[in-house]
Coordinates of C-alpha atoms and ligand atoms in Angstrom, one line a residue:
X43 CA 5.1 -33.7 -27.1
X44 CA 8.0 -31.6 -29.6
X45 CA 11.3 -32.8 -29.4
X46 CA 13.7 -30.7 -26.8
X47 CA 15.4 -27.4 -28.0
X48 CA 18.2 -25.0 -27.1
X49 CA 16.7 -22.1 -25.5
X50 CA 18.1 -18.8 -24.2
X51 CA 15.9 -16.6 -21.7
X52 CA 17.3 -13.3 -21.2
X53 CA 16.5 -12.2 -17.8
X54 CA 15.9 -13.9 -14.4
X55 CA 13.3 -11.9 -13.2
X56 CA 9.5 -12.3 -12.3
X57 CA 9.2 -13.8 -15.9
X58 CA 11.9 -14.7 -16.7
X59 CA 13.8 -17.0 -14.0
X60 CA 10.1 -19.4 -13.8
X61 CA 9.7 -19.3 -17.5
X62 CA 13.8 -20.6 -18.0
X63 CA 12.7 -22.9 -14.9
X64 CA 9.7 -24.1 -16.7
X65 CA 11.1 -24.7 -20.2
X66 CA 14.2 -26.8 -18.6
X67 CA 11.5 -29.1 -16.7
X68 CA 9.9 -29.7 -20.0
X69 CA 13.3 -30.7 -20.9
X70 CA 14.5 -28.4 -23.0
X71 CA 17.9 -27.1 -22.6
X72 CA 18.3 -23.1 -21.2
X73 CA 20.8 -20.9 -21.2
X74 CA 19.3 -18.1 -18.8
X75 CA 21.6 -14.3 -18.9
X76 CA 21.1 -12.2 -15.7
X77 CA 23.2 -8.8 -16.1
X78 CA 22.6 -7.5 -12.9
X79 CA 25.7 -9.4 -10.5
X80 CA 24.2 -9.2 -7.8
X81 CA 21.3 -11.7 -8.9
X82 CA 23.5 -13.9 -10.9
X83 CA 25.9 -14.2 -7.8
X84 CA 22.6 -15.5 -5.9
X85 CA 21.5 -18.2 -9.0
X86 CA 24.9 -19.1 -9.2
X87 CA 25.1 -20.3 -5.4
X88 CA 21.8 -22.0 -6.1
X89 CA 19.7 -19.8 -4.3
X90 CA 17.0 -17.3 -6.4
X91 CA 16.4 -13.6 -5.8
X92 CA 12.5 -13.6 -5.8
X93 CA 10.0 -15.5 -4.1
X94 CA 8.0 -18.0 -6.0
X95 CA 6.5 -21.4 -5.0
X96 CA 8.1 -24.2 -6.2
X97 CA 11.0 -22.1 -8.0
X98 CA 13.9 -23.1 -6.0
X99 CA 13.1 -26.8 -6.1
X100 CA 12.7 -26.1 -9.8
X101 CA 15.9 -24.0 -10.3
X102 CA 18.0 -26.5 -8.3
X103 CA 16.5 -29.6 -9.9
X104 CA 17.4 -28.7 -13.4
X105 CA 20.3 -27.2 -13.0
X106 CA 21.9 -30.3 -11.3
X107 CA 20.0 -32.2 -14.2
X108 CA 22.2 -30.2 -16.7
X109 CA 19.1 -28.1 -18.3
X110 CA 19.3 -25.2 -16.5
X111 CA 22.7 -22.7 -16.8
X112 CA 23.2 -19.1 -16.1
X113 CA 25.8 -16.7 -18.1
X114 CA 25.8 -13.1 -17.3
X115 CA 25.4 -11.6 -21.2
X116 CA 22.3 -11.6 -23.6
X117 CA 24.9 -12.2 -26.4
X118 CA 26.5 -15.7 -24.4
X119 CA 23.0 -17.3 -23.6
X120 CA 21.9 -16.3 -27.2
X121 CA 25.0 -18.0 -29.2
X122 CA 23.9 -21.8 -29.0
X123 CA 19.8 -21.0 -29.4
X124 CA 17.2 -22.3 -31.0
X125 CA 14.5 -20.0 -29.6
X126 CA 15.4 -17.0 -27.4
X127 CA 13.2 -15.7 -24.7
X128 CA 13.5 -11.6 -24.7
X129 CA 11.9 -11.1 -20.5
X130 CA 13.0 -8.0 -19.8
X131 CA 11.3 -5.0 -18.0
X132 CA 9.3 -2.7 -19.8
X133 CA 8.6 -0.3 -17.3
X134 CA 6.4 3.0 -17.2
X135 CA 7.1 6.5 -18.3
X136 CA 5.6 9.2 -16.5
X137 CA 3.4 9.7 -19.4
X138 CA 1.9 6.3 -19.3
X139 CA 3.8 4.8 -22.0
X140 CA 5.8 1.8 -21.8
X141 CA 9.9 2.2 -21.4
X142 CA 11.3 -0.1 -24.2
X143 CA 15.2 0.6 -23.6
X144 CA 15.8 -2.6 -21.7
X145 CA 14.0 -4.7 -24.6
X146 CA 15.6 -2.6 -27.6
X147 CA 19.5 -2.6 -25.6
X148 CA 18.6 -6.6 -25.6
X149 CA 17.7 -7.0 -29.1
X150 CA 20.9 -5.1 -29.8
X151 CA 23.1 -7.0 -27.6
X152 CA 21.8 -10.7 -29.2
X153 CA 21.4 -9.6 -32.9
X154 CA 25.4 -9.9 -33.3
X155 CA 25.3 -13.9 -31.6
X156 CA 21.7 -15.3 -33.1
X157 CA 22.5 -18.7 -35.0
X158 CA 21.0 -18.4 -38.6
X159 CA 17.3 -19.2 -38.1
X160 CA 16.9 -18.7 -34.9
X161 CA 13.3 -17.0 -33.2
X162 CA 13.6 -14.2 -31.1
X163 CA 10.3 -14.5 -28.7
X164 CA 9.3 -11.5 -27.1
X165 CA 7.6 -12.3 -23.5
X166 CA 7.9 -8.5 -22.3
X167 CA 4.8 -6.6 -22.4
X168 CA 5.1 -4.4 -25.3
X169 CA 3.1 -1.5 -27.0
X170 CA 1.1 -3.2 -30.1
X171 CA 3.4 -3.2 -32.9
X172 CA 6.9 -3.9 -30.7
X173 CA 7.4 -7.1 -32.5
X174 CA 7.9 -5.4 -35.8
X175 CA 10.3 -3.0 -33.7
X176 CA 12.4 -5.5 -32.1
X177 CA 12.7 -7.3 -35.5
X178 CA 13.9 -3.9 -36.8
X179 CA 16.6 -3.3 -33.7
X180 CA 18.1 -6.9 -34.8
X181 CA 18.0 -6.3 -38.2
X182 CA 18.9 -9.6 -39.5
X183 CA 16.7 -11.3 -42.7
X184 CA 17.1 -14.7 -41.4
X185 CA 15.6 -13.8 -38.1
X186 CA 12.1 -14.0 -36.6
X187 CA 10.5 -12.4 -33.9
X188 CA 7.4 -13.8 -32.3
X189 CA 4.6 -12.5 -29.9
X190 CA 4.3 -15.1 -27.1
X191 CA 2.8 -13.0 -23.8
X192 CA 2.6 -14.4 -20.4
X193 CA -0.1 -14.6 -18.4
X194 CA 1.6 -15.6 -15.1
X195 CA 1.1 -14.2 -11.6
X196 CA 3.7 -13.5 -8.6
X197 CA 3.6 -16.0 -6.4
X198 CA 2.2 -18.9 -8.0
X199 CA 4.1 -18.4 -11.8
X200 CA 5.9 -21.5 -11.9
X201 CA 2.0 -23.3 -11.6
X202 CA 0.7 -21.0 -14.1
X203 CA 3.8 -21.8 -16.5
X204 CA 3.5 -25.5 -16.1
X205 CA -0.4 -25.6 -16.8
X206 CA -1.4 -22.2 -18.7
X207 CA -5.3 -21.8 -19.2
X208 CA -3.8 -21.2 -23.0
X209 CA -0.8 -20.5 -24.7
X210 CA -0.8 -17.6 -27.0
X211 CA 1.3 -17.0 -29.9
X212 CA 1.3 -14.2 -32.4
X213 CA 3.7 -13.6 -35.9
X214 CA 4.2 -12.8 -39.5
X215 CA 5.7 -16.1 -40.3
X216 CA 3.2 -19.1 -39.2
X217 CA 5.2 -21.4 -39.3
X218 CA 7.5 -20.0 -36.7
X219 CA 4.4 -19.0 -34.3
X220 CA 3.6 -22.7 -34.3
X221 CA 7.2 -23.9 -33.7
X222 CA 6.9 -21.7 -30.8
X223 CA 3.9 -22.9 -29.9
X224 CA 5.5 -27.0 -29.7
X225 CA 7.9 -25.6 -26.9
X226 CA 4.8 -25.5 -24.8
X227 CA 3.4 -29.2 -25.9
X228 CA 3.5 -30.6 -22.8
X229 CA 1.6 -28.3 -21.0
X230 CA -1.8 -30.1 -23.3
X231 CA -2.8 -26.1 -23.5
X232 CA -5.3 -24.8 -26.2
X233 CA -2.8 -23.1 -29.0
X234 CA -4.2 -19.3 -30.1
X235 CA -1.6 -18.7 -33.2
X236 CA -2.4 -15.2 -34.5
X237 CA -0.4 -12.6 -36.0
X238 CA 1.7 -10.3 -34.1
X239 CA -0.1 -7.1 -33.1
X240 CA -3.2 -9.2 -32.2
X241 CA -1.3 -11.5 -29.5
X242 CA 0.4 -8.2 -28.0
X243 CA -3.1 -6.8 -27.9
X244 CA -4.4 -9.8 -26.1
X245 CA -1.3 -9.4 -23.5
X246 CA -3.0 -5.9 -22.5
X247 CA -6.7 -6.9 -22.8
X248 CA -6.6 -9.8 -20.8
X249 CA -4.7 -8.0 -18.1
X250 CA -7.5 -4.8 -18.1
X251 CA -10.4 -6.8 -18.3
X252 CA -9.4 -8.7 -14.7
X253 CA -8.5 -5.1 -13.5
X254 CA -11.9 -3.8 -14.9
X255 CA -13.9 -7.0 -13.1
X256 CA -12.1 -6.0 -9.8
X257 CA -12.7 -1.9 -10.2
X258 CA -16.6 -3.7 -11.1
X259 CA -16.4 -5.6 -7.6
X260 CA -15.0 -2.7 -5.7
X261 CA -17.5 -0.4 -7.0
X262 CA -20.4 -3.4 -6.2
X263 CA -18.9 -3.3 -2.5
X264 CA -19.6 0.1 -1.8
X265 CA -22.8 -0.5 -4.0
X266 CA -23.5 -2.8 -1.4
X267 CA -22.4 -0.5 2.0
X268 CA -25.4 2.4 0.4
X269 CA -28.1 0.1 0.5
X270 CA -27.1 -2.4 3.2
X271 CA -26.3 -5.5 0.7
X272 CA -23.6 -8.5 1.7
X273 CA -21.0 -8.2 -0.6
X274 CA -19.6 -12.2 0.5
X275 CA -23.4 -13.5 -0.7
X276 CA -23.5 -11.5 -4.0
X277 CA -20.2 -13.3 -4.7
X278 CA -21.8 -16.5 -4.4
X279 CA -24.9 -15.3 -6.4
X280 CA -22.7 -14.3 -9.1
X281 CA -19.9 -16.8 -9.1
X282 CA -21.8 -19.8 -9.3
X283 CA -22.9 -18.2 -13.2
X284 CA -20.6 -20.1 -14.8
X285 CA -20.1 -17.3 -17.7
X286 CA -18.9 -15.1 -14.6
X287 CA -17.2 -17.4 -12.4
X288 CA -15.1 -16.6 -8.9
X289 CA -12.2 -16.0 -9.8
X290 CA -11.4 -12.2 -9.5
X291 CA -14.7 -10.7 -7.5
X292 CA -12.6 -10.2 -4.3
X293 CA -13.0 -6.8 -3.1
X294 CA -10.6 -5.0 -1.4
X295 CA -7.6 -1.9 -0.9
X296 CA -7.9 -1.7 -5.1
X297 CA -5.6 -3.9 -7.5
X298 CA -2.0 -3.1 -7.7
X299 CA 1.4 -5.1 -8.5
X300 CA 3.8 -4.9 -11.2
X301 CA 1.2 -5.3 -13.7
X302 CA -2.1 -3.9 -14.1
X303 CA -1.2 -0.5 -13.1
X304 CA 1.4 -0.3 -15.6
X305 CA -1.0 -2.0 -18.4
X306 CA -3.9 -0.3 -18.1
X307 CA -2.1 3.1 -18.0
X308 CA -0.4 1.8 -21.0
X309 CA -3.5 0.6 -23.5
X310 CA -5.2 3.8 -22.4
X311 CA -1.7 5.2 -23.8
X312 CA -1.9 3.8 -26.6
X313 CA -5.9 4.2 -27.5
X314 CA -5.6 7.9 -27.2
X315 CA -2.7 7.7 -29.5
X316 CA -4.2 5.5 -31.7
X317 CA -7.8 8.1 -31.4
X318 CA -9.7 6.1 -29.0
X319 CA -10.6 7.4 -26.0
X320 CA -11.9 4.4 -24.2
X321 CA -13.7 5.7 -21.7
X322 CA -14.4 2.5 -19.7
X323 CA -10.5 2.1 -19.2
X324 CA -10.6 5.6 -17.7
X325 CA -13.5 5.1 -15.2
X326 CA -11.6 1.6 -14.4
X327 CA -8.4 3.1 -13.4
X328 CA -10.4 6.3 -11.6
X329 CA -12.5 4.1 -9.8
X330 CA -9.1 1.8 -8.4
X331 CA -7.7 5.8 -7.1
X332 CA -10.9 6.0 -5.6
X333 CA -11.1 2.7 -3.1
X334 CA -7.8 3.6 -1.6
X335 CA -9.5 6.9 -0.5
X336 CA -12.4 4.8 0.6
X337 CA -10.2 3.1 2.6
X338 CA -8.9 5.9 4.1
X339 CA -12.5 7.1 4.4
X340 CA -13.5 4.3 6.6
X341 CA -10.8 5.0 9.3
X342 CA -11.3 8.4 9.6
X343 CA -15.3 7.6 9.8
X344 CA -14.6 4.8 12.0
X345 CA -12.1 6.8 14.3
X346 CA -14.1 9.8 14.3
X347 CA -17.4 8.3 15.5
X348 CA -15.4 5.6 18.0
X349 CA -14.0 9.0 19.9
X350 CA -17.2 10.8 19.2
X351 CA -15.6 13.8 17.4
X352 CA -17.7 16.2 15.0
X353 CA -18.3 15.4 11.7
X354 CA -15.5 18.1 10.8
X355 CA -13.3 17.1 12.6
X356 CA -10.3 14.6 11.4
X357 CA -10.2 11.2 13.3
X358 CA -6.9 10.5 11.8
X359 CA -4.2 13.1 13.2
X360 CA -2.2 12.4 15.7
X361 CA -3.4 8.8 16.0
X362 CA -1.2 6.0 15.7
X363 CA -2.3 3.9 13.4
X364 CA -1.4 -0.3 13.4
X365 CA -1.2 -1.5 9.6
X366 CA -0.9 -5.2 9.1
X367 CA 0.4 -6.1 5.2
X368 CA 2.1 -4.3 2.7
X369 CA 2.4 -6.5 -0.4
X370 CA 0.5 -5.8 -2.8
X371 CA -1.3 -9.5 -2.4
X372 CA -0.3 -12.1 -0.2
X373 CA 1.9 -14.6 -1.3
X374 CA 4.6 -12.7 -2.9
X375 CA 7.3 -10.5 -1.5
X376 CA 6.6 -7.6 -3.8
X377 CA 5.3 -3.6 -3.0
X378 CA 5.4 -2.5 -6.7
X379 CA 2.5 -0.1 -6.6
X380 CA 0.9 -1.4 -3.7
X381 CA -2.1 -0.6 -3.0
X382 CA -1.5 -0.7 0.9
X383 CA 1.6 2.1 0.5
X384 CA -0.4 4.0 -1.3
X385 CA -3.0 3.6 1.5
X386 CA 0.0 4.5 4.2
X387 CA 1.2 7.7 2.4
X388 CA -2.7 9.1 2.3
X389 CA -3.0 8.4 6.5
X390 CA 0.3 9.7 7.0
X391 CA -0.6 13.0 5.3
X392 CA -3.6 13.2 7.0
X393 CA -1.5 13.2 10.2
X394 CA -1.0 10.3 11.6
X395 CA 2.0 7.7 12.4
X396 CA 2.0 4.0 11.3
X397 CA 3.6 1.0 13.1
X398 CA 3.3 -1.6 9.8
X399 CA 4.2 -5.4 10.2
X400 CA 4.8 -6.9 7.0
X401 CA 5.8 -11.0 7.0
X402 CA 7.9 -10.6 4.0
X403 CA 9.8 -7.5 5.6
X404 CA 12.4 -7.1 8.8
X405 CA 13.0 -4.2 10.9
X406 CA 17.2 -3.2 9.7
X407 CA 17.3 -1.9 12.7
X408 CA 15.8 1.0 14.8
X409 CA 17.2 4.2 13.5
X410 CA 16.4 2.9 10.0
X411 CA 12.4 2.7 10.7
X412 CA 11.9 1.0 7.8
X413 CA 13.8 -1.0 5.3
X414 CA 15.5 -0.2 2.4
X415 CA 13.6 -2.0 -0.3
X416 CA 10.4 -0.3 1.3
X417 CA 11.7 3.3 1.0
X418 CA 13.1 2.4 -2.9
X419 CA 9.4 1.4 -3.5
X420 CA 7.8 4.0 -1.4
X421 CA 10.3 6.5 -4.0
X422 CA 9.8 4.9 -7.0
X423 CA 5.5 5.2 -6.9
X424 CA 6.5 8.8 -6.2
X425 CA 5.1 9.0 -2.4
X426 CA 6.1 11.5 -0.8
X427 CA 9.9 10.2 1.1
X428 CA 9.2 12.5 4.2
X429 CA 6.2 11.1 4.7
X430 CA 8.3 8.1 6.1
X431 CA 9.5 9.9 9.2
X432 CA 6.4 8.9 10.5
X433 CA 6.6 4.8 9.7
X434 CA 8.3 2.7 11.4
X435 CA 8.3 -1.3 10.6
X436 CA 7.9 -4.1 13.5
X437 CA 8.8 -7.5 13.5
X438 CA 5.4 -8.8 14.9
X439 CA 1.8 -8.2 14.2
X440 CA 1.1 -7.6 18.0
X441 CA 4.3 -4.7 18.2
X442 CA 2.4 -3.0 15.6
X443 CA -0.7 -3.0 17.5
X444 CA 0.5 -2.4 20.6
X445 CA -0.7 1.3 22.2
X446 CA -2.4 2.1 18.6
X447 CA -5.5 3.8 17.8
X448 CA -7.1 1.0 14.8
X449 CA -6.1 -1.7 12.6
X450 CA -5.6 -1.3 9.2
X451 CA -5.0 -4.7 7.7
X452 CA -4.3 -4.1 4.3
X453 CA -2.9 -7.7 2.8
X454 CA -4.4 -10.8 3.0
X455 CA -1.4 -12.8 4.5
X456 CA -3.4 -16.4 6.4
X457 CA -1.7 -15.4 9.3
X458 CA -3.8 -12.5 9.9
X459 CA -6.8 -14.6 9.4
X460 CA -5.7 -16.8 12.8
X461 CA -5.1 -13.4 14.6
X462 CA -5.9 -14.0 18.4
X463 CA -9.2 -11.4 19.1
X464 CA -8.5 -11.0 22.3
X465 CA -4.7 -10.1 22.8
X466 CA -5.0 -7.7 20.0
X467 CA -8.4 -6.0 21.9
X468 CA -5.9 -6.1 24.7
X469 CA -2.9 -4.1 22.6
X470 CA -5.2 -1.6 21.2
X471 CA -5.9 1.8 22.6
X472 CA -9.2 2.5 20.6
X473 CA -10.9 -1.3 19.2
X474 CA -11.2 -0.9 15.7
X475 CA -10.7 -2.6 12.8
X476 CA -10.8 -1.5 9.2
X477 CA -10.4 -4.8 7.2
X478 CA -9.9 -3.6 3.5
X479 CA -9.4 -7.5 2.3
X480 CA -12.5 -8.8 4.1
X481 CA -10.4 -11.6 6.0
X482 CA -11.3 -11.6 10.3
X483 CA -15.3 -12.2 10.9
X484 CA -16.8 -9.5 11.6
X485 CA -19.6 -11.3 14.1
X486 CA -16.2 -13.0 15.9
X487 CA -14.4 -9.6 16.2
X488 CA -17.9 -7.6 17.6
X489 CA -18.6 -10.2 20.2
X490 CA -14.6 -9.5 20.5
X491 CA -15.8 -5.9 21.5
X492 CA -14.1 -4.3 18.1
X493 CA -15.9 -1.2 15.8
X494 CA -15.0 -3.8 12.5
X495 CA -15.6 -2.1 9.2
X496 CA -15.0 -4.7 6.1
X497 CA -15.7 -4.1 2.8
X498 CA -19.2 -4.0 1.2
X499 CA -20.3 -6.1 4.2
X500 CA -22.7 -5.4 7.4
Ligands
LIG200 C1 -1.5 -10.2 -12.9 C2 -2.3 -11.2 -13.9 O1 -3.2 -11.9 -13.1 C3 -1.4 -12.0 -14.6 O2 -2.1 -12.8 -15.6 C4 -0.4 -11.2 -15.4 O3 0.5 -12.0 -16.1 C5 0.4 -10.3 -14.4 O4 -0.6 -9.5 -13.7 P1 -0.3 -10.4 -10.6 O5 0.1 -9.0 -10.8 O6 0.7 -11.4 -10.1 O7 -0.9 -11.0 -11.9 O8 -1.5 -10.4 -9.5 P2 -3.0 -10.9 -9.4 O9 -3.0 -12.1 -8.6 O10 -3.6 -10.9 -10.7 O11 -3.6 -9.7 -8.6 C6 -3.6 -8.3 -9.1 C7 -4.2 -7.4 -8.0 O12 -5.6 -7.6 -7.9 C8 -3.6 -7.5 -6.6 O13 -3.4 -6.2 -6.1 C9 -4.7 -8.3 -5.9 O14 -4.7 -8.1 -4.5 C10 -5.9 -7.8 -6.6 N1 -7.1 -8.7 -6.5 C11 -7.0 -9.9 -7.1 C12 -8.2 -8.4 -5.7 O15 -8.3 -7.3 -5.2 N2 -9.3 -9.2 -5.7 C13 -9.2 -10.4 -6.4 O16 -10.3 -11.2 -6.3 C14 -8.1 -10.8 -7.1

């Protein structure tokens, strides 16, 4: 295990608030800057702004140990470090591209305080060659900057920090990449040191290649819908191969969150820019645009053959349709490009109105319909806002169904799983169920008297 170091970690976001969390319970000592008040106000009272298993135990624990501080400037939390953390957003430009202002204004804001020797370590995901960029924006000789990607989800990232599958770490200087590497001792992970552009390159092929096996699985599931194939066994069939494994063969609304939509946009960014067209990245990212029209698809099917209308016909419009989950998985709090809003904005164009119950999400209040932080997200994928007028947001799964024409369920929150059959045949007007996450049985819900549609399975 390497001795303990002073660390700064600038940002307390998704990344950065478990990765200062994680470092201090390995016992080194971090210095973690939020700029935004609001969030520095809520860390400061002990509490923390985003919702991760095990983080507030984590956060509170070490920073009554005296590991764990929070200052509100890059520059402060930089001053006293041996390594500091750059976890900043690096969000997308219309044109795909990655926005780098946030890591570039942190660079600048740091270069002035770095101790002599210190290592800059770049956690955002960056465009290949950012390392060299950021080591360019700080502009100091005596200062290195190393690759060191993240490969943590939402919900369970303070796990995933504390035992990675691998820790990866990428630089000029060797010798720095492996000091880097030491932070992470403790965690018994397998080491990958390589140079720079290759660990930034990993960062954006690790995160397409799961997005590419779930585009696979969604396009296996309707696969299996044309010729009348169980989706759930095939999983089994394949998963048991232990050069495929489960993890990741989950069909369902198609793969959203903070990540892979922004990644995969991003490599096939910069592949065309480089003078690759990677064609497989395309077809992955077309074929993810795709299932939330299949979704879509199935209602309408489902709803058009349940009232018995023609084939022409739309069995969407004027319906009200129930939607249960919003997230863009269970377990976390978060709607960045979620799959299910995306879902919502298609079967609100095509006429109808939703009554959505969300766990992680509660009604403001009536006139507002839904909540703030839904209609920021809702504006920020670039749905259409008016759309909304039609939404409104309950505060149980059962006020959502009531007087509605189907079920949409759309997130796979366990409490959906335990839904009572018989109440919710009791609050719909029309019984059916279009289950885009494959989580109610379907032989429970048709002896339940439901039309249940699933995905890829009779
Ligand atoms: C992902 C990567 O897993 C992580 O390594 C990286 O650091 C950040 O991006 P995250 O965005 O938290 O993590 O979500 P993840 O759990 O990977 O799920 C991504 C999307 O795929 C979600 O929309 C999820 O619902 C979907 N998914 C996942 C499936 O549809 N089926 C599955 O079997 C697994």
């Amino acid at each position: 295990m390497g001795s303990p170091a002073r660390v700064a970690v600038i940002g307390a976001g998704h990344v950065g608030l478990p990765t200062a969390a994680t470092l201090a319970t390995m016992g080194h000592v971090v210095s973690c800057a939020e700029s935004n008040s609001e969030r520095l106000a809520i860390l400061r009272r002990g509490d923390v702004p985003i919702f991760e298993v095990g983080l507030l135990d984590a956060v509170r624990r070490e920073v009554r140990d005296g590991r764990l501080t929070f200052v509100e400037t890059a520059s402060e939390a930089a001053a006293d470090a041996e390594f500091v953390f750059m976890c900043v957003p690096t969000p997308e430009r219309p044109d795909g591209s990655a926005d780098l202002s946030f890591l570039e204004r942190a660079a600048r804001q740091v270069s002035q305080s770095l101790r002599p020797g210190a290592v800059v370590v770049n956690k955002s995901t960056v465009p290949i060659g950012s390392t060299r960029l950021v080591e360019e924006t700080i502009g100091r000789r005596d200062i290195v900057v190393v690759s060191n990607p993240e490969f943590l989800r939402e919900g369970t990232a303070v796990l995933d920090s504390l035992s990675p599958d691998r820790i990866v770490v990428g630089a000029d200087d060797q010798e720095a990449a492996a000091r880097v590497g030491a932070l992470f001792g403790a965690t018994g992970a397998p080491l990958v040191v390589t140079d720079a552009a290759t660990a930034e390159t990993i960062k954006y092929v690790a995160n397409t290649f799961l997005a590419t096996k779930l585009s696979f699985m969604n396009a296996v599931a309707a696969l299996c819908e044309a010729v009348g194939a169980d989706v759930r066994d095939v999983i089994l069939g394949l998963g048991y191969d232990r050069r495929i494994g489960f993890d990741f063969l989950r069909p369902g609304p198609g793969w959203g969150g903070s990540c892979f939509p922004k990644d995969t946009q991003a490599l096939l960014h910069i592949a065309t820019e480089a003078g690759y067209d990677f064609p497989i990245l395309r077809t992955v990212i077309e074929t993810n645009t795709d299932q939330m029209r299949r979704i879509v698809g199935k209602l309408d099917t489902a709803l058009r053959k349940h009232l018995r209308l023609s084939e022409t016909e739309n069995g969407i419009a004027g319906r009200v349709v129930a939607v249960w989950g919003l997230t863009f998985k269970a377990g976390t709090d978060d709607l960045r490009e979620s799959p299910a809003l995306r879902i919502c904005a298609q079967v609100l164009a095509a006429g109808a109105t939703i009554r959505a119950f969300e766990p992680t999400l509660t009604p403001e209040s009536a006139e507002a319909k839904v909540p703030r932080a839904l209609r920021r997200e809702w504006n920020s994928m670039g749905l259409d806002e008016s759309l909304l007028d039609g939404m409104v947001l309950t505060a149980t799964p059962s006020s959502a169904s009531q007087g509605a024409s189907a079920l949409l369920l759309l997130t796979e929150w366990d409490e959906f799983r335990r839904a009572q059959l018989g109440s919710l045949r009791a609050d719909l007007l029309e019984p059916v169920i279009v289950d885009a996450r494959n989580v109610l049985d379907p032989g429970a819900a048709r002896s339940a008297g439901f039309t249940y549609i699933g995905v890829g399975r009779p």
